[in-house]
Short mmCIF file of C-alpha atoms in Angstrom, two decimals:
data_model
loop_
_atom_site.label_atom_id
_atom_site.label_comp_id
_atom_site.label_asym_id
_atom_site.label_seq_id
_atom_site.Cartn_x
_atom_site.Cartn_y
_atom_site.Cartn_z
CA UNK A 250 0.00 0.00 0.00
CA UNK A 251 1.64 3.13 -1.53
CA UNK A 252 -1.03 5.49 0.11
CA UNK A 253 -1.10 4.34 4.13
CA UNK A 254 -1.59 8.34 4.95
CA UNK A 255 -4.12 8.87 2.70
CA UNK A 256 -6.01 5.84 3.74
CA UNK A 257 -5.12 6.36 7.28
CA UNK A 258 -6.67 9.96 6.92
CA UNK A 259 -9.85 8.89 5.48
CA UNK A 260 -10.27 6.46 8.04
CA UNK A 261 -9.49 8.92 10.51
CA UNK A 262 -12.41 11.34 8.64
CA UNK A 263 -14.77 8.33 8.42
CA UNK A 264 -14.55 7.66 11.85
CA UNK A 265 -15.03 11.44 12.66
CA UNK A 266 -18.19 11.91 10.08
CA UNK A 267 -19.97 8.59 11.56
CA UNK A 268 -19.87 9.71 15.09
CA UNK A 269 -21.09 13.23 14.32
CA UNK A 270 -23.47 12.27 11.83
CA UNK A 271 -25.16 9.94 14.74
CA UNK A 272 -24.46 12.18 17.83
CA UNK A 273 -22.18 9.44 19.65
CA UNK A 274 -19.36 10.45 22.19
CA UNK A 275 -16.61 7.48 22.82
CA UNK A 276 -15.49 4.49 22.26
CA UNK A 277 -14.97 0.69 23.97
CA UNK A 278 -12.28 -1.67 22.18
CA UNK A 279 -11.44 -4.98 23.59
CA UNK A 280 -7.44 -4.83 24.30
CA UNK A 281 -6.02 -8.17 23.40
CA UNK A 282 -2.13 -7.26 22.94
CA UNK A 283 -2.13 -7.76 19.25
CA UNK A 284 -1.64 -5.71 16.30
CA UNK A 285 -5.16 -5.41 15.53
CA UNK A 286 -6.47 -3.74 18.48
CA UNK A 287 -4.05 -1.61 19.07
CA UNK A 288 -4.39 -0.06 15.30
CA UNK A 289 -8.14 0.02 16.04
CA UNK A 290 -7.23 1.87 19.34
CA UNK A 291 -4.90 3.84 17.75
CA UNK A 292 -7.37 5.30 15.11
CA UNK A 293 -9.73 5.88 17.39
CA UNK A 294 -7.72 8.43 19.87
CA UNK A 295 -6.71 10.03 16.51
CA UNK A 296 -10.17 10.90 15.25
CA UNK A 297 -11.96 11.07 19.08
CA UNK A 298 -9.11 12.19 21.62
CA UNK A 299 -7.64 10.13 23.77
CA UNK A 300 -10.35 10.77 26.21
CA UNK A 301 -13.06 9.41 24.69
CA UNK A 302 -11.67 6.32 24.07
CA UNK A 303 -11.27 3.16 26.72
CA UNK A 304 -9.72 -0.03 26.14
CA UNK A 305 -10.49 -3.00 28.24
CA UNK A 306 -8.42 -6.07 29.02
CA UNK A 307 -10.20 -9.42 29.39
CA UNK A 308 -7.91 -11.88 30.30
CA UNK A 309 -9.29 -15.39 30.38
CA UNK A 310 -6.10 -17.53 31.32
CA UNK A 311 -4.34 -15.18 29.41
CA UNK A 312 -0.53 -14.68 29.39
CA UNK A 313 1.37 -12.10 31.27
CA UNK A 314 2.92 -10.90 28.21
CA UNK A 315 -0.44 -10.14 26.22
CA UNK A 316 -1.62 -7.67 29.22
CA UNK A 317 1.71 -6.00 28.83
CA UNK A 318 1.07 -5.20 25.59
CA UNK A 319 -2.01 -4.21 26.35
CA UNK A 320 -0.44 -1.82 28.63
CA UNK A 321 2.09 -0.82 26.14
CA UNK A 322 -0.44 0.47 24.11
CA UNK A 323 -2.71 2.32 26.36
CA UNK A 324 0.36 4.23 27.54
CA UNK A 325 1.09 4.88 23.82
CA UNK A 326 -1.74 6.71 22.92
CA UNK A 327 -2.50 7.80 26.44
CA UNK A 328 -6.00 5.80 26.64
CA UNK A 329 -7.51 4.52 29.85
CA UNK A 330 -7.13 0.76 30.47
CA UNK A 331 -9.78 -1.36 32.51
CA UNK A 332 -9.59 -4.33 33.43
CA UNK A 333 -12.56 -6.65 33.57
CA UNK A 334 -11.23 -10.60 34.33
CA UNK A 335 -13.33 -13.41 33.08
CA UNK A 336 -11.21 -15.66 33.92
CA UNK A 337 -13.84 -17.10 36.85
CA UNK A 338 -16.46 -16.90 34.69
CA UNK A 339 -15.65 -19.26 32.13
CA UNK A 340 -14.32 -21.58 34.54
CA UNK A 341 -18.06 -21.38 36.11
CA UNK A 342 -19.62 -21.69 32.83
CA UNK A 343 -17.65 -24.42 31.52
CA UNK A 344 -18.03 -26.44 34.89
CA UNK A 345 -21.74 -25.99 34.88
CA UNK A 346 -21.42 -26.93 30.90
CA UNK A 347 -19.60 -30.19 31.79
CA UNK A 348 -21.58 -30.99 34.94
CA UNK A 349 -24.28 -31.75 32.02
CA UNK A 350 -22.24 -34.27 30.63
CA UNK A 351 -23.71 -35.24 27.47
CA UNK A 352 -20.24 -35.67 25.40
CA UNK A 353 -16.74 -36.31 26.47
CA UNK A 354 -15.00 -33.03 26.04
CA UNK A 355 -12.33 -33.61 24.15
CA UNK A 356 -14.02 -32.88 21.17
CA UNK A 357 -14.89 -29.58 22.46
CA UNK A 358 -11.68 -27.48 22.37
CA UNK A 359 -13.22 -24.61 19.83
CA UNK A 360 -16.66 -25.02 21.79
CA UNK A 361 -14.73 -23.86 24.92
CA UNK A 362 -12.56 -21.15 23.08
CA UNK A 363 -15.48 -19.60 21.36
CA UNK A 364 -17.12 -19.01 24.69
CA UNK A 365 -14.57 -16.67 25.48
CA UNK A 366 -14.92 -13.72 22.55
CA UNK A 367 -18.89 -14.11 23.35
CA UNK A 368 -17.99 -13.30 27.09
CA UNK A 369 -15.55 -10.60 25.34
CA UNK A 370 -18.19 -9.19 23.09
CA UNK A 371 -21.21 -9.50 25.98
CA UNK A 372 -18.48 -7.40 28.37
CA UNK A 373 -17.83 -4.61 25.84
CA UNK A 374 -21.12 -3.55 25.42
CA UNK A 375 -21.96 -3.91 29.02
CA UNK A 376 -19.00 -1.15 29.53
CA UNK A 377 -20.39 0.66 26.50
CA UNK A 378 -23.60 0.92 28.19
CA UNK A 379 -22.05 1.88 31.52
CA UNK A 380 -20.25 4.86 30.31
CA UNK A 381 -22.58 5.83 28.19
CA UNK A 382 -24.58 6.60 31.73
CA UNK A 383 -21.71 7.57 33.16
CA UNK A 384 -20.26 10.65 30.66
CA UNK A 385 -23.97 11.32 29.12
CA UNK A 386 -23.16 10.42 25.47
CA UNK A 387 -22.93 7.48 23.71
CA UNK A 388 -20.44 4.84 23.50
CA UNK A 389 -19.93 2.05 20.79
CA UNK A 390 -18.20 -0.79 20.39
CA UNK A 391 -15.16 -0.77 16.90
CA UNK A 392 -14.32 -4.02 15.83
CA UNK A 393 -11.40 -5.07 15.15
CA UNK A 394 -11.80 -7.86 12.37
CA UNK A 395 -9.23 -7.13 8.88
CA UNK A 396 -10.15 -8.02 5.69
CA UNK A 397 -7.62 -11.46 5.74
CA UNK A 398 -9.55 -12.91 8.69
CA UNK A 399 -13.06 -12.17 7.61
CA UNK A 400 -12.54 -13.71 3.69
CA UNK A 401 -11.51 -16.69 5.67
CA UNK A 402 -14.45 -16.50 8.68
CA UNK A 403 -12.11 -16.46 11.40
CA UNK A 404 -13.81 -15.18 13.86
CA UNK A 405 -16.73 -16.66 16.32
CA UNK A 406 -19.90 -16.33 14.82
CA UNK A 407 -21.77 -13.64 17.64
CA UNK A 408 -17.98 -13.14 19.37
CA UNK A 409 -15.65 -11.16 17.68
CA UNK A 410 -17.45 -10.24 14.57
CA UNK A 411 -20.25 -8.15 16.66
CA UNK A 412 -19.41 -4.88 16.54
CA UNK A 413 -21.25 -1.51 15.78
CA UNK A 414 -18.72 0.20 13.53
CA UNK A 415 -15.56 -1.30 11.11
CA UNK A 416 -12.53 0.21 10.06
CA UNK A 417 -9.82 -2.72 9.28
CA UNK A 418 -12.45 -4.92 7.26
CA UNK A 419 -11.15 -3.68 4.21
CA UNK A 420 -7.79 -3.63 4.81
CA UNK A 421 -5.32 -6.95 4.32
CA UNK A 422 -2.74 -7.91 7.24
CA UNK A 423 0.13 -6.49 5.53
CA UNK A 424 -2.09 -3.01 4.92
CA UNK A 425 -3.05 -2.91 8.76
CA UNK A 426 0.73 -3.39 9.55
CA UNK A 427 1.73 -0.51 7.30
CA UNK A 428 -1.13 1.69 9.40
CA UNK A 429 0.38 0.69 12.45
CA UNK A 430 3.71 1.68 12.08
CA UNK A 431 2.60 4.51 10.63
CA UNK A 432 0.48 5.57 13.30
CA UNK A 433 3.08 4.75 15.69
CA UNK A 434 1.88 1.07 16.70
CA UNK A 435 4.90 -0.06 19.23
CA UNK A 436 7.50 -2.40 17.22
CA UNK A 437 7.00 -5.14 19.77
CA UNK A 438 3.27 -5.43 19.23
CA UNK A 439 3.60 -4.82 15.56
CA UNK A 440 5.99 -7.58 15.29
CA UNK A 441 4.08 -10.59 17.82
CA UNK A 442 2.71 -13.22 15.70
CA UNK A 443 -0.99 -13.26 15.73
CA UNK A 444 -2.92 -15.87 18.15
CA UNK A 445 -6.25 -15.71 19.48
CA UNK A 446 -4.67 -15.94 23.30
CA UNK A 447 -7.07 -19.06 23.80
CA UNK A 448 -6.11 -21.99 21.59
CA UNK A 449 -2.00 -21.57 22.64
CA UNK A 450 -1.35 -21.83 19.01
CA UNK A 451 -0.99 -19.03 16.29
CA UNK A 452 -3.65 -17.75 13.90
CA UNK A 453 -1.69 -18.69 11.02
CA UNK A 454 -0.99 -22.48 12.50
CA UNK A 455 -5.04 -23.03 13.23
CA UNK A 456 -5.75 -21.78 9.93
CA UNK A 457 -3.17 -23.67 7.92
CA UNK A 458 -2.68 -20.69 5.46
CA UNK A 459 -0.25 -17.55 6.01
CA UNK A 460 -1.94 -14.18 6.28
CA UNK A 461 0.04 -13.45 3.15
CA UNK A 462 -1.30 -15.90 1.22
CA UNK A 463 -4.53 -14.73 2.22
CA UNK A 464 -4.29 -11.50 1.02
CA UNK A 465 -2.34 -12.51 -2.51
CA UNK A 466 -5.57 -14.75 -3.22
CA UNK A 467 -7.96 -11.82 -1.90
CA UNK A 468 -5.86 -8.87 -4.29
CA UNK A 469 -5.05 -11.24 -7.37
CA UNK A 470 -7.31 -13.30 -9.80
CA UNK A 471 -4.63 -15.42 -10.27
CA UNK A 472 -2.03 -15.78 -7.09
CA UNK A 473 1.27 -16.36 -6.62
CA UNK A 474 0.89 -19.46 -4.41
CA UNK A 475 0.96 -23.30 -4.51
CA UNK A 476 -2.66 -24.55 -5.68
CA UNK A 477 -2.65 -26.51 -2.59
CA UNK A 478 -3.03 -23.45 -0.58
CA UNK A 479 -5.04 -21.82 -2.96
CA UNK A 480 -7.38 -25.01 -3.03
CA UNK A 481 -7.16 -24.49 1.08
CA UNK A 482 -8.41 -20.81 1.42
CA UNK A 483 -11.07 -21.22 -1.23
CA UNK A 484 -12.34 -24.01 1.05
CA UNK A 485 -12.12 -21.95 4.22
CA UNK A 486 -13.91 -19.11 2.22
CA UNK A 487 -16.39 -21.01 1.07
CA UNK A 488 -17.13 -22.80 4.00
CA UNK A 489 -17.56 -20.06 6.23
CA UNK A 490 -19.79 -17.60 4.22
CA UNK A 491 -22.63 -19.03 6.42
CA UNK A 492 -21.61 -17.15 8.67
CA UNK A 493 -22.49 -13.65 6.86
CA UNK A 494 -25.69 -14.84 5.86
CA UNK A 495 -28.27 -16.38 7.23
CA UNK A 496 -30.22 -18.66 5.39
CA UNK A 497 -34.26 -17.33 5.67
CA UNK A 498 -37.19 -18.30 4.46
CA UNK A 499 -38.81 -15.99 2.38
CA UNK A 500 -42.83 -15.82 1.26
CA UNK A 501 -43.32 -16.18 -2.52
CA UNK A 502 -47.00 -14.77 -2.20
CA UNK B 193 -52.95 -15.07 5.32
CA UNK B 194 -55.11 -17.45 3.57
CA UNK B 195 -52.71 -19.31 2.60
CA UNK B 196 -51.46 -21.03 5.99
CA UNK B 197 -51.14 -24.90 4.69
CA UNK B 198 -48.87 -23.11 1.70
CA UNK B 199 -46.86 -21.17 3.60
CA UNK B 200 -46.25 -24.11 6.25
CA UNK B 201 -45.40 -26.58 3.41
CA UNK B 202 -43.17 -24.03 1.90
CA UNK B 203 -41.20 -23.58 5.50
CA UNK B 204 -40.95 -27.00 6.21
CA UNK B 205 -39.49 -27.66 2.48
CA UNK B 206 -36.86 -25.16 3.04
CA UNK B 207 -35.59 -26.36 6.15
CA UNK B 208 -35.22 -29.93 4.83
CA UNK B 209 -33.75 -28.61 1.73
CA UNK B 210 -31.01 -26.17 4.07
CA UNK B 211 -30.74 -29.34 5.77
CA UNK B 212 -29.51 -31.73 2.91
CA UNK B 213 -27.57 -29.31 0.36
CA UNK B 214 -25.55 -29.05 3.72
CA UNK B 215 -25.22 -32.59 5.54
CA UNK B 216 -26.88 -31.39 8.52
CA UNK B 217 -28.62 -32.85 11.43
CA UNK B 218 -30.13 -31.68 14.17
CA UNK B 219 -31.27 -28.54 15.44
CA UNK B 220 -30.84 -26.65 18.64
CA UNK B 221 -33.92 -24.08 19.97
CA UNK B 222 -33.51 -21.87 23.15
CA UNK B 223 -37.37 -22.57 24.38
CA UNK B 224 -39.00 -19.58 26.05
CA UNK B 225 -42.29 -20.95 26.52
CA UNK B 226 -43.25 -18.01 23.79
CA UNK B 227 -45.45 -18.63 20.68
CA UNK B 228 -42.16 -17.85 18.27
CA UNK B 229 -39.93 -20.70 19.71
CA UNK B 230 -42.73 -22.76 19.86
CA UNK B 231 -43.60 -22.52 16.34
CA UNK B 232 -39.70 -22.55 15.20
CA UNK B 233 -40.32 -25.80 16.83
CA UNK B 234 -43.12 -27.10 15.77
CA UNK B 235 -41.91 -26.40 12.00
CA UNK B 236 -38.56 -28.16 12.45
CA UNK B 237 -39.78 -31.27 14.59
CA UNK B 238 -41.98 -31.58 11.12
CA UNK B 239 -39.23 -30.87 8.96
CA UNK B 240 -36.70 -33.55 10.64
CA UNK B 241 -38.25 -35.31 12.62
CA UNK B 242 -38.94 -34.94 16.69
CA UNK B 243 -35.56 -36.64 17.22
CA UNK B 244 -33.50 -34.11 15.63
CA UNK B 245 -34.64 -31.18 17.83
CA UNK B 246 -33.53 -30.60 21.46
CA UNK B 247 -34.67 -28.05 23.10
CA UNK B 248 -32.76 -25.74 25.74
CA UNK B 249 -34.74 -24.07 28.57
CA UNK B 250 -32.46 -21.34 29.85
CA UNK B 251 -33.97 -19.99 33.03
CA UNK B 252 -32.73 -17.10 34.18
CA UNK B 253 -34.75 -15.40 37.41
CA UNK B 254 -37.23 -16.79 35.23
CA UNK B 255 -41.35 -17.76 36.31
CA UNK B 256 -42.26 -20.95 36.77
CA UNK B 257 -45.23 -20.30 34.27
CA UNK B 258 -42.49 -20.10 31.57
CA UNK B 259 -41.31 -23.55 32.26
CA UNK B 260 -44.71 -25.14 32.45
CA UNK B 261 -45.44 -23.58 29.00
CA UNK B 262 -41.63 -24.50 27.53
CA UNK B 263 -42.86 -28.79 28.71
CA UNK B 264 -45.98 -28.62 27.29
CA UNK B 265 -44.94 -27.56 23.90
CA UNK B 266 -41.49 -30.31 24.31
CA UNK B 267 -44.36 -32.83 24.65
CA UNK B 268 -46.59 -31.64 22.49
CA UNK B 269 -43.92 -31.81 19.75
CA UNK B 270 -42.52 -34.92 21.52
CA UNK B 271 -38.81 -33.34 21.46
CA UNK B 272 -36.08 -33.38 24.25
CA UNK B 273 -35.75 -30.60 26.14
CA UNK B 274 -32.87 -29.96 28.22
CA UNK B 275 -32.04 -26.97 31.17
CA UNK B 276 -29.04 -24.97 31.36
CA UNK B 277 -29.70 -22.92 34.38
CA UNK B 278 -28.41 -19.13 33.95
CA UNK B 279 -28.93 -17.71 37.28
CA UNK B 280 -26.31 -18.00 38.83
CA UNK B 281 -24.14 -17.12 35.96
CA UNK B 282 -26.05 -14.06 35.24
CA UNK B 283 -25.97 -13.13 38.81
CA UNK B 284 -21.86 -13.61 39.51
CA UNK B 285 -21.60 -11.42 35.98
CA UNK B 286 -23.65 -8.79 37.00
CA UNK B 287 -21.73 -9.05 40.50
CA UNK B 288 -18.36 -8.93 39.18
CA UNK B 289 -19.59 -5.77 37.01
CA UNK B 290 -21.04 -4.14 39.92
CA UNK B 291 -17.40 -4.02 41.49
CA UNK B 292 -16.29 -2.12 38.86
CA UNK B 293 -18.53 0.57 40.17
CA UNK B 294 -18.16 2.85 37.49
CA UNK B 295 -21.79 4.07 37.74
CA UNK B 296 -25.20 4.10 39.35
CA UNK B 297 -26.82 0.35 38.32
CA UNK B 298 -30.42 2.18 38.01
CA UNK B 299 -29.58 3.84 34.82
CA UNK B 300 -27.99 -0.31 33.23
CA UNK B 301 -31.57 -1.99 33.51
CA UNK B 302 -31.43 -2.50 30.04
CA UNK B 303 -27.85 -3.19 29.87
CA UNK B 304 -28.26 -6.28 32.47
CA UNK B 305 -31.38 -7.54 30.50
CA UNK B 306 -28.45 -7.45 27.27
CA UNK B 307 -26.59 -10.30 29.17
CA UNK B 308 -29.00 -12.41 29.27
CA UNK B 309 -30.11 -13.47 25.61
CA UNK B 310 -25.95 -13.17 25.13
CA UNK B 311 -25.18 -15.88 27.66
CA UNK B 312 -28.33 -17.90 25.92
CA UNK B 313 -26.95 -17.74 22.36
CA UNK B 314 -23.54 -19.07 24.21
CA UNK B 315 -25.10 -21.63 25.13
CA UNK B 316 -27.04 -22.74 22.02
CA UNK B 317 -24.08 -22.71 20.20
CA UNK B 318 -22.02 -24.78 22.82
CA UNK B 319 -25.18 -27.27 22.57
CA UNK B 320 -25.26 -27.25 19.16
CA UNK B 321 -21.27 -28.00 19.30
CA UNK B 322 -21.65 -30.99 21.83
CA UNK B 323 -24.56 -32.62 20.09
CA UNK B 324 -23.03 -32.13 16.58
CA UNK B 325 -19.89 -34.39 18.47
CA UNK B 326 -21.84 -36.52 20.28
CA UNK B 327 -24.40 -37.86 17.32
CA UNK B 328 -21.94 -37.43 14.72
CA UNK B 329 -23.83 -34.72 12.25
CA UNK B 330 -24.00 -30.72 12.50
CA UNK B 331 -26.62 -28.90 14.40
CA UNK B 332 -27.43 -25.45 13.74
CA UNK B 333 -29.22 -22.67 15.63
CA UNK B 334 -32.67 -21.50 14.37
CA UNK B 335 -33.38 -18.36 15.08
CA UNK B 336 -37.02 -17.35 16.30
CA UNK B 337 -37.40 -13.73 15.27
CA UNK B 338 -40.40 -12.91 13.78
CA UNK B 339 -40.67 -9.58 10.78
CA UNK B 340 -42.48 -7.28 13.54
CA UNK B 341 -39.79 -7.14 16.10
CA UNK B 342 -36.80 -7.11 13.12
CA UNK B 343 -38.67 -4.17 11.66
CA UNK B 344 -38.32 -2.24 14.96
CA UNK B 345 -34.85 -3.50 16.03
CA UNK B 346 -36.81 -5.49 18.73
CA UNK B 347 -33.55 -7.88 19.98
CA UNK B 348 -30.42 -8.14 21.28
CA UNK B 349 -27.50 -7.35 18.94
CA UNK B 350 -25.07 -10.45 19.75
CA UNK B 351 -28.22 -12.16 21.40
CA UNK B 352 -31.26 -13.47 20.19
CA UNK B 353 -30.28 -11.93 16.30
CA UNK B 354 -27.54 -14.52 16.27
CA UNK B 355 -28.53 -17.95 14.76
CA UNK B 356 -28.00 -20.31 11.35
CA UNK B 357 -31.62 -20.19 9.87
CA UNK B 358 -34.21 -18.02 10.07
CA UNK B 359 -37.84 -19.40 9.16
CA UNK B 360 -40.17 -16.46 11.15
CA UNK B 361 -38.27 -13.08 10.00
CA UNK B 362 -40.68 -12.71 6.79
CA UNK B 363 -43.99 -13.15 9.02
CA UNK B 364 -45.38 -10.95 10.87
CA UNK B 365 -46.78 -11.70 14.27
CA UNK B 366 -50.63 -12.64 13.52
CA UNK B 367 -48.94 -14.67 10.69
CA UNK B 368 -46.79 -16.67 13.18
CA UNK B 369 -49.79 -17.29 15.38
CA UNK B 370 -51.64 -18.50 11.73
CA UNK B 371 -48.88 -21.20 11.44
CA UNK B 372 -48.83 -21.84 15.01
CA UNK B 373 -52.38 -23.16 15.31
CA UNK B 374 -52.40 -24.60 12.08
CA UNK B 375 -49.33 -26.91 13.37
CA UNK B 376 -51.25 -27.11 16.81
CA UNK B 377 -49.18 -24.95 19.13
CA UNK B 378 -51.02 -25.31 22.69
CA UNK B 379 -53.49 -23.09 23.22
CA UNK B 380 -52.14 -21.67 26.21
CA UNK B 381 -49.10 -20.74 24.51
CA UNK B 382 -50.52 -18.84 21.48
CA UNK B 383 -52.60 -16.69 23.76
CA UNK B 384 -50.29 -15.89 25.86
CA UNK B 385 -49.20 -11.94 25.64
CA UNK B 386 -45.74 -11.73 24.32
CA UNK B 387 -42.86 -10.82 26.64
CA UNK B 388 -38.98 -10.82 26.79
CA UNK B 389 -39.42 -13.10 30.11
CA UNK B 390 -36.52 -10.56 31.62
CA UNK B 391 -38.16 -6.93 32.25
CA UNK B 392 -41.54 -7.98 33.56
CA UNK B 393 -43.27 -6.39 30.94
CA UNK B 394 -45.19 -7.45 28.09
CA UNK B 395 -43.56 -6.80 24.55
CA UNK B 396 -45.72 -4.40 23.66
CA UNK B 397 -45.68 -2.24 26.55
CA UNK B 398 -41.88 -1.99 26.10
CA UNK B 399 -42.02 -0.90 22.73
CA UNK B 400 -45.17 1.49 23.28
CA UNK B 401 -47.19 0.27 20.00
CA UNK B 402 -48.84 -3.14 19.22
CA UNK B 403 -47.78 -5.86 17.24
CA UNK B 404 -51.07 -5.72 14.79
CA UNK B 405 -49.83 -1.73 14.52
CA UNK B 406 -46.25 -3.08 13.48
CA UNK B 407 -47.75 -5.48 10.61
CA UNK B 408 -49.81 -2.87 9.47
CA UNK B 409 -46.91 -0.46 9.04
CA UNK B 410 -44.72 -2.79 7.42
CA UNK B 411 -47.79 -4.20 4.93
CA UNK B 412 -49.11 -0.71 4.13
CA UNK B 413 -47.86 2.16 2.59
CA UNK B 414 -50.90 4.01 4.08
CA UNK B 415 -51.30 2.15 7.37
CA UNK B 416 -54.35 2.48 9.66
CA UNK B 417 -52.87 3.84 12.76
CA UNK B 418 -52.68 6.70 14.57
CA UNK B 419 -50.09 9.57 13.25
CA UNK B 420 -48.72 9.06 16.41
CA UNK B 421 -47.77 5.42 16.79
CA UNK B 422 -46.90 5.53 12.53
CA UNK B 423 -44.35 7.85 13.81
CA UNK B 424 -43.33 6.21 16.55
CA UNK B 425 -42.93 2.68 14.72
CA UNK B 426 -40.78 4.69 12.05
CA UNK B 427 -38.50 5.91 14.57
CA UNK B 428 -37.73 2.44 16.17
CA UNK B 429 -37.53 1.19 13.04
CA UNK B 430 -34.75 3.81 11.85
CA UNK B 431 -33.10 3.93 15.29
CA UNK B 432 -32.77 0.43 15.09
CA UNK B 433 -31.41 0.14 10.90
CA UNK B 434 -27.30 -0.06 12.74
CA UNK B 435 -28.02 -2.84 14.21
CA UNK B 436 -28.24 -4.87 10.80
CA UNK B 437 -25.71 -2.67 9.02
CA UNK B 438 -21.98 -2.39 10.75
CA UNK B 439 -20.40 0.74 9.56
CA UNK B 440 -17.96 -0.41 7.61
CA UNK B 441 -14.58 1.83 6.03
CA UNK B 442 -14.00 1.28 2.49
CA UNK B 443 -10.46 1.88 0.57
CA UNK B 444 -11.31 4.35 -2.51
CA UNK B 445 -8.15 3.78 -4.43
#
């Protein structure tokens, strides 16, 4: 991307023209750590002030080194951090799940990881809500999704993907990178590999594909990589568009 | 609608048809002891057969009425129904948010009634994943919203808007009660005044207009109600349009 400032500015000016357009005051965005996040974060304080923004950590036996990141950025762009653990929660939730015991649980690795970015999303707007009381305006809820994980649906369908305003859905990994450092992501968060900080295994090892690859089949009608891979995202593509639409039933009166 | 048996027919062929262009099973249904879950159902028990639907009763501070109506219609349609009790879930969340303190709970009614049909779509889906394991064959989530309460933005974003298949959201209310006595929905359960089983108050006297006024607004262009309630059903209904439509940046390049 030869234009990040440009498209970094419009963002910046969509951002701005959607909240006055509809009369809202701030912002809540889910702190994970990653590069995603923070560029979402970032953004934000750019178009809203710093003030109007607050990030919340949610660790759910999450690792040490993703809330300092988290922490990293807030200082960065001079947001406030809070801190809401749900870390008891899901234990509850997945005890009380298991107490039904209807099906040995090994099979249910990405039933218990998708509980967490519904606890994530359920959280946000709660806070949303709250300090929308609180400073007498209202608050909404960015997500964070780029255009790499949506083509491929990876996200939890009613988790991650709920959100009430987008501005990295149209951009590719590499793109949201570029807007980072740009925007003065720091180098250490820009630089982590991406993982969901629930499955202990990187984004681009669950999904079998690189991010790059991704984006050479989204950009090109005919990509630069081995057909296996290309057979391998078209399948994940495919497979997930479900998850956009619903299927309804419609009256043919 | 005159038209009931064809419109029935027509539902039930869709959801078998979903059903096999995508090797699926079963189906999971959050059971409120409403007339929309009910019929939602109903229809699928007929489409796949009563051993292919499991019900979910997900109390939550909720009246024993409610329960009493969710059995009768699990043995009227001679489906399982299972219960995932959400109180205490519900109540340690609310808890844990309450120690945040950030502001006055009186103003976050509406924000703790949020939590609930959030936690309930959790669980559906978790159901949905531990069935789909244990009987080896996908089960979705139908969702039970019915054309009246999408028009006016009548759910939870993240909550009860989140399912697979949608087989109410092109009939309006007096149309789902149609199909639901046609099918033979209890009695007790059609008649019974529509509410969200978490406020204490009846549908209609949270939105402020009537579910006939509704229909008539969406099937009119010159709809017999009061210039009053047309308005007020216009502004729900355009208050509500974000919830269907993220915001979304676009590159211009």
């Amino acid at each position: 991307m030869n234009n990040i400032e440009k498209v970094t500015n419009e963002i910046i000016a969509f951002i701005r023209n959607y909240y006055q357009e509809n009369h809202l005051k701030g912002a809540v965005i889910g702190i994970s750590g990653g590069k995603d996040s923070a560029v979402v974060a970032g953004l934000f304080t750019k178009a809203l002030g710093s003030e109007n923004v607050v990030g919340i950590w949610m660790p759910c036996h999450s690792k040490d080194e993703d809330y300092a990141n988290a922490k990293l950025i807030a200082d960065h762009f001079n947001f406030e951090l809070k801190e809401f653990d749900l870390t008891n929660l899901y234990d509850n939730y997945v005890a009380q799940i298991k107490g039904c015991n209807i099906v040995n649980d090994d099979n249910l690795i990405d039933a218990n990881i998708n509980i967490k970015p519904r606890l994530r999303m359920s959280t946000l707007y709660y806070y949303a809500a709250m300090l929308s009381s609180l400073n007498k305006g209202v608050y909404i809820v960015p997500g964070t999704s780029n255009k790499c994980e949506l083509y491929v649906g990876y996200f939890t369908k009613g988790g991650d993907n709920i959100s009430d305003i987008q501005v990295l859905a149209d951009l590719t990994v590499d793109e949201v990178i570029s807007i980072g450092k740009y925007i003065g992501v720091p180098d250490k968060v820009i630089h982590k590999a991406p993982d969901d900080g629930l499955s202990g295994k990187t984004d681009e090892e669950k999904l079998g594909v690189k991010y790059s690859e991704i984006a050479e089949v989204i950009n090109s009608d005919n990509p630069n990589v081995s057909k296996e891979v290309h057979e391998k995202i078209k399948k994940l593509h495919l497979g997930n568009l479900h998850k956009f639409n619903i299927a309804t039933y419609r009256k043919n009166e």
